[in-house]
């Protein structure tokens, strides 16, 4: 695809209370500390996608010194193919627009993307943008170190 190499750290199953060590919280969060960017995958078919997103951000803020909450983030809503699959009786908990508005209110940035891993829609775009964004964040950190000396 022509995009630069990108190292990803998958942090599955983070649960409420992870900052206090519930589940494998500390082990997972220690890995996140070494990352440059946090990519939140929000499941469009979740019972409470906004609640899931907000819980994760609360745990990031509560862990250690709270620095994880200040890391650059990209939010990606996955399973967007589901927005067209459901009949009236099986409507998703939130419409695409409601989810977009709710996430927008919770985010302090505008890096929101939509994809369907199942249909491979938006995946290439995501990886290309992530590679550029991570490179930019890493370069900014280098510049800050150089200018502080």
Coordinates of N, CA and C in Angstrom, one line a residue, residues 8-122:
X8 N 1.8 -1.5 16.1 CA 0.6 -1.3 16.8 C 0.6 -2.2 18.1
X9 N 0.0 -1.7 19.1 CA -0.2 -2.4 20.4 C -1.7 -2.6 20.6
X10 N -2.1 -3.8 20.6 CA -3.5 -4.1 20.8 C -3.8 -4.3 22.3
X11 N -4.8 -3.5 22.8 CA -5.1 -3.6 24.2 C -6.6 -4.1 24.3
X12 N -6.8 -5.4 24.3 CA -8.2 -5.9 24.3 C -8.7 -6.0 25.7
X13 N -10.0 -6.0 25.8 CA -10.6 -6.3 27.1 C -10.4 -5.4 28.3
X14 N -10.1 -4.1 28.0 CA -9.9 -3.2 29.1 C -11.3 -2.9 29.8
X15 N -11.4 -3.1 31.1 CA -12.7 -3.0 31.8 C -12.6 -1.9 32.8
X16 N -13.8 -1.5 33.2 CA -13.9 -0.5 34.3 C -13.1 -1.0 35.5
X17 N -12.3 -0.1 36.1 CA -11.5 -0.5 37.2 C -10.1 -0.9 36.8
X18 N -9.8 -0.9 35.5 CA -8.5 -1.3 35.0 C -7.4 -0.5 35.6
X19 N -7.6 0.8 35.9 CA -6.6 1.7 36.4 C -6.2 1.3 37.8
X20 N -7.1 0.6 38.5 CA -6.9 0.0 39.9 C -6.4 -1.4 39.8
X21 N -6.2 -1.9 38.6 CA -5.7 -3.3 38.5 C -6.8 -4.3 38.3
X22 N -8.0 -4.0 38.0 CA -9.1 -4.9 37.8 C -8.8 -5.6 36.4
X23 N -9.0 -6.9 36.4 CA -8.7 -7.6 35.1 C -7.2 -7.6 34.9
X24 N -6.8 -7.4 33.7 CA -5.4 -7.3 33.3 C -5.0 -5.8 33.1
X25 N -5.8 -4.9 33.8 CA -5.7 -3.5 33.5 C -4.3 -2.9 33.6
X26 N -3.5 -3.2 34.7 CA -2.2 -2.6 34.8 C -1.3 -3.1 33.7
X27 N -1.3 -4.4 33.4 CA -0.5 -5.0 32.4 C -0.8 -4.4 31.0
X28 N -2.0 -4.2 30.7 CA -2.4 -3.6 29.4 C -2.0 -2.1 29.4
X29 N -2.3 -1.4 30.4 CA -2.0 0.1 30.5 C -0.5 0.4 30.5
X30 N 0.3 -0.5 31.0 CA 1.8 -0.3 31.0 C 2.2 -0.4 29.5
X31 N 1.6 -1.2 28.7 CA 2.0 -1.3 27.3 C 1.6 0.0 26.6
X32 N 0.5 0.6 26.9 CA 0.0 1.8 26.3 C 0.9 2.9 26.5
X33 N 1.6 2.9 27.7 CA 2.5 4.0 28.1 C 3.6 4.2 27.1
X34 N 4.0 3.1 26.4 CA 5.1 3.1 25.4 C 4.7 3.5 24.0
X35 N 3.4 3.7 23.8 CA 2.9 4.1 22.5 C 3.0 5.6 22.3
X36 N 2.9 6.0 21.0 CA 2.9 7.4 20.6 C 1.5 7.9 20.4
X37 N 0.6 7.0 20.0 CA -0.8 7.4 19.7 C -1.7 6.3 20.1
X38 N -2.9 6.7 20.7 CA -3.9 5.8 21.0 C -5.0 5.8 19.9
X39 N -5.3 4.6 19.4 CA -6.3 4.4 18.4 C -7.5 3.7 19.1
X40 N -8.6 4.4 19.3 CA -9.8 3.8 19.9 C -10.6 3.2 18.8
X41 N -10.9 1.9 18.9 CA -11.9 1.3 18.0 C -13.2 1.2 18.8
X42 N -14.2 1.9 18.2 CA -15.5 1.9 18.8 C -16.4 1.0 18.0
X43 N -17.0 0.0 18.7 CA -17.9 -1.0 18.0 C -19.3 -0.3 17.8
X44 N -19.6 -0.1 16.6 CA -20.9 0.5 16.3 C -22.1 -0.3 16.7
X45 N -21.9 -1.6 16.9 CA -23.0 -2.5 17.3 C -23.0 -2.8 18.8
X46 N -22.2 -2.1 19.6 CA -22.2 -2.3 21.0 C -23.5 -1.8 21.6
X47 N -23.8 -2.4 22.8 CA -25.0 -1.9 23.5 C -24.9 -0.5 23.9
X48 N -23.7 0.0 24.2 CA -23.5 1.4 24.6 C -22.1 1.9 24.1
X49 N -22.0 2.1 22.8 CA -20.7 2.6 22.2 C -20.2 3.8 22.9
X50 N -21.0 4.8 23.2 CA -20.5 6.0 23.9 C -20.0 5.7 25.3
X51 N -20.8 4.9 26.0 CA -20.4 4.5 27.3 C -19.0 3.7 27.3
X52 N -18.9 2.9 26.3 CA -17.6 2.1 26.2 C -16.4 3.1 26.0
X53 N -16.6 4.0 25.1 CA -15.6 5.0 24.8 C -15.2 5.9 26.0
X54 N -16.3 6.3 26.7 CA -16.0 7.2 27.9 C -15.4 6.4 29.0
X55 N -15.8 5.2 29.2 CA -15.2 4.3 30.2 C -13.7 4.2 30.0
X56 N -13.3 3.9 28.7 CA -11.9 3.7 28.4 C -11.1 5.0 28.7
X57 N -11.7 6.1 28.3 CA -11.0 7.4 28.6 C -10.9 7.7 30.1
X58 N -11.9 7.3 30.8 CA -11.8 7.5 32.3 C -10.7 6.6 32.9
X59 N -10.5 5.4 32.4 CA -9.5 4.5 32.9 C -8.1 5.1 32.5
X60 N -8.0 5.6 31.3 CA -6.7 6.2 30.9 C -6.3 7.4 31.8
X61 N -7.3 8.2 32.1 CA -7.1 9.4 33.0 C -6.8 8.9 34.4
X62 N -7.3 7.8 34.9 CA -7.1 7.4 36.3 C -5.9 6.6 36.5
X63 N -5.3 6.1 35.4 CA -4.1 5.3 35.5 C -2.8 6.1 35.8
X64 N -2.1 5.7 36.8 CA -0.8 6.3 37.1 C -0.9 7.8 37.3
X65 N -0.1 8.6 36.6 CA -0.2 10.1 36.8 C -1.2 10.7 35.9
X66 N -2.0 9.9 35.1 CA -3.0 10.5 34.3 C -2.5 10.9 32.9
X67 N -1.2 10.7 32.7 CA -0.6 11.2 31.4 C -1.2 10.4 30.2
X68 N -1.7 9.2 30.3 CA -2.2 8.5 29.2 C -3.4 9.3 28.6
X69 N -4.1 10.0 29.4 CA -5.3 10.8 28.9 C -4.8 11.9 28.0
X70 N -3.6 12.3 28.1 CA -3.1 13.4 27.3 C -2.4 13.0 26.0
X71 N -2.3 11.7 25.8 CA -1.7 11.2 24.6 C -2.6 11.5 23.4
X72 N -2.0 11.7 22.2 CA -2.8 11.9 21.0 C -3.7 10.7 20.7
X73 N -4.9 11.0 20.3 CA -5.8 9.9 20.0 C -6.4 10.0 18.6
X74 N -6.8 8.8 18.1 CA -7.6 8.7 16.9 C -8.8 7.8 17.2
X75 N -10.0 8.2 16.9 CA -11.1 7.4 17.2 C -11.7 6.9 15.9
X76 N -11.9 5.5 15.9 CA -12.4 4.9 14.7 C -13.6 4.1 15.0
X77 N -14.7 4.4 14.4 CA -16.0 3.6 14.6 C -15.9 2.4 13.6
X78 N -15.9 1.2 14.1 CA -15.9 0.0 13.2 C -17.3 -0.6 13.1
X79 N -17.4 -1.5 12.2 CA -18.7 -2.1 11.9 C -19.7 -1.2 11.3
X80 N -19.3 -0.2 10.6 CA -20.3 0.8 10.0 C -21.2 0.1 9.0
X81 N -20.8 -1.0 8.5 CA -21.6 -1.8 7.6 C -23.0 -2.1 8.2
X82 N -23.0 -2.2 9.6 CA -24.2 -2.6 10.3 C -25.2 -1.5 10.3
X83 N -24.9 -0.3 10.0 CA -25.9 0.8 9.9 C -26.9 0.5 8.8
X84 N -26.5 -0.2 7.8 CA -27.5 -0.5 6.7 C -28.1 -1.9 6.8
X85 N -27.7 -2.7 7.8 CA -28.1 -4.1 7.8 C -29.4 -4.3 8.6
X86 N -29.7 -3.4 9.5 CA -30.8 -3.7 10.5 C -32.1 -3.2 10.0
X87 N -33.2 -4.0 10.3 CA -34.5 -3.6 10.0 C -35.0 -2.7 11.1
X88 N -36.2 -2.2 11.0 CA -36.8 -1.3 12.0 C -36.8 -1.9 13.4
X89 N -37.1 -3.2 13.5 CA -37.2 -3.8 14.8 C -35.8 -4.0 15.4
X90 N -34.8 -4.0 14.6 CA -33.4 -4.3 15.1 C -32.5 -3.0 15.0
X91 N -33.1 -1.9 15.2 CA -32.3 -0.7 15.1 C -31.1 -0.7 16.0
X92 N -29.9 -0.2 15.6 CA -28.8 -0.1 16.5 C -29.2 0.9 17.6
X93 N -28.4 0.8 18.7 CA -28.7 1.7 19.8 C -28.7 3.2 19.4
X94 N -27.7 3.5 18.5 CA -27.6 4.9 18.1 C -27.5 4.9 16.6
X95 N -28.0 6.0 16.0 CA -27.8 6.1 14.5 C -26.4 6.6 14.3
X96 N -25.9 6.6 13.1 CA -24.6 7.1 12.8 C -24.4 8.5 13.2
X97 N -25.4 9.3 13.0 CA -25.4 10.8 13.3 C -25.3 11.0 14.9
X98 N -26.1 10.2 15.6 CA -26.1 10.3 17.1 C -24.8 9.9 17.6
X99 N -24.2 8.8 17.0 CA -22.9 8.4 17.5 C -21.8 9.4 17.2
X100 N -21.9 10.0 16.0 CA -20.9 11.0 15.6 C -21.0 12.2 16.6
X101 N -22.2 12.7 16.9 CA -22.4 13.8 17.8 C -22.0 13.5 19.2
X102 N -22.3 12.3 19.7 CA -21.9 11.9 21.0 C -20.4 11.8 21.2
X103 N -19.8 11.2 20.2 CA -18.3 11.1 20.3 C -17.7 12.5 20.2
X104 N -18.2 13.3 19.3 CA -17.7 14.7 19.1 C -17.8 15.4 20.4
X105 N -18.8 15.2 21.2 CA -18.9 15.9 22.5 C -17.9 15.4 23.5
X106 N -17.5 14.1 23.4 CA -16.6 13.5 24.3 C -15.1 13.7 24.0
X107 N -14.9 14.0 22.7 CA -13.5 14.1 22.2 C -13.0 15.5 22.3
X108 N -11.7 15.7 22.6 CA -11.1 17.0 22.6 C -10.3 17.3 21.3
X109 N -10.6 16.5 20.3 CA -9.9 16.6 19.0 C -11.0 16.2 17.9
X110 N -10.5 16.3 16.6 CA -11.5 16.0 15.6 C -11.1 14.8 14.7
X111 N -10.2 13.9 15.3 CA -9.7 12.8 14.6 C -10.7 11.6 14.7
X112 N -11.8 11.6 13.9 CA -12.8 10.6 14.0 C -12.9 10.0 12.6
X113 N -12.8 8.7 12.5 CA -12.9 8.0 11.2 C -13.9 6.9 11.3
X114 N -14.4 6.4 10.2 CA -15.4 5.3 10.1 C -14.9 4.2 9.2
X115 N -15.1 3.0 9.6 CA -14.6 1.8 8.8 C -15.4 0.6 9.0
X116 N -15.3 -0.3 8.1 CA -15.8 -1.7 8.2 C -14.7 -2.6 7.9
X117 N -14.2 -3.2 9.0 CA -13.1 -4.2 8.8 C -13.6 -5.4 8.0
X118 N -14.9 -5.8 8.3 CA -15.5 -6.9 7.6 C -15.5 -6.7 6.0
X119 N -15.9 -5.5 5.7 CA -16.1 -5.1 4.2 C -14.8 -4.5 3.7
X120 N -13.8 -4.3 4.5 CA -12.5 -3.7 4.2 C -12.7 -2.3 3.7
X121 N -13.7 -1.6 4.2 CA -14.0 -0.2 3.8 C -13.3 0.7 4.9
X122 N -12.4 1.6 4.4 CA -11.8 2.6 5.2 C -10.5 2.1 5.9

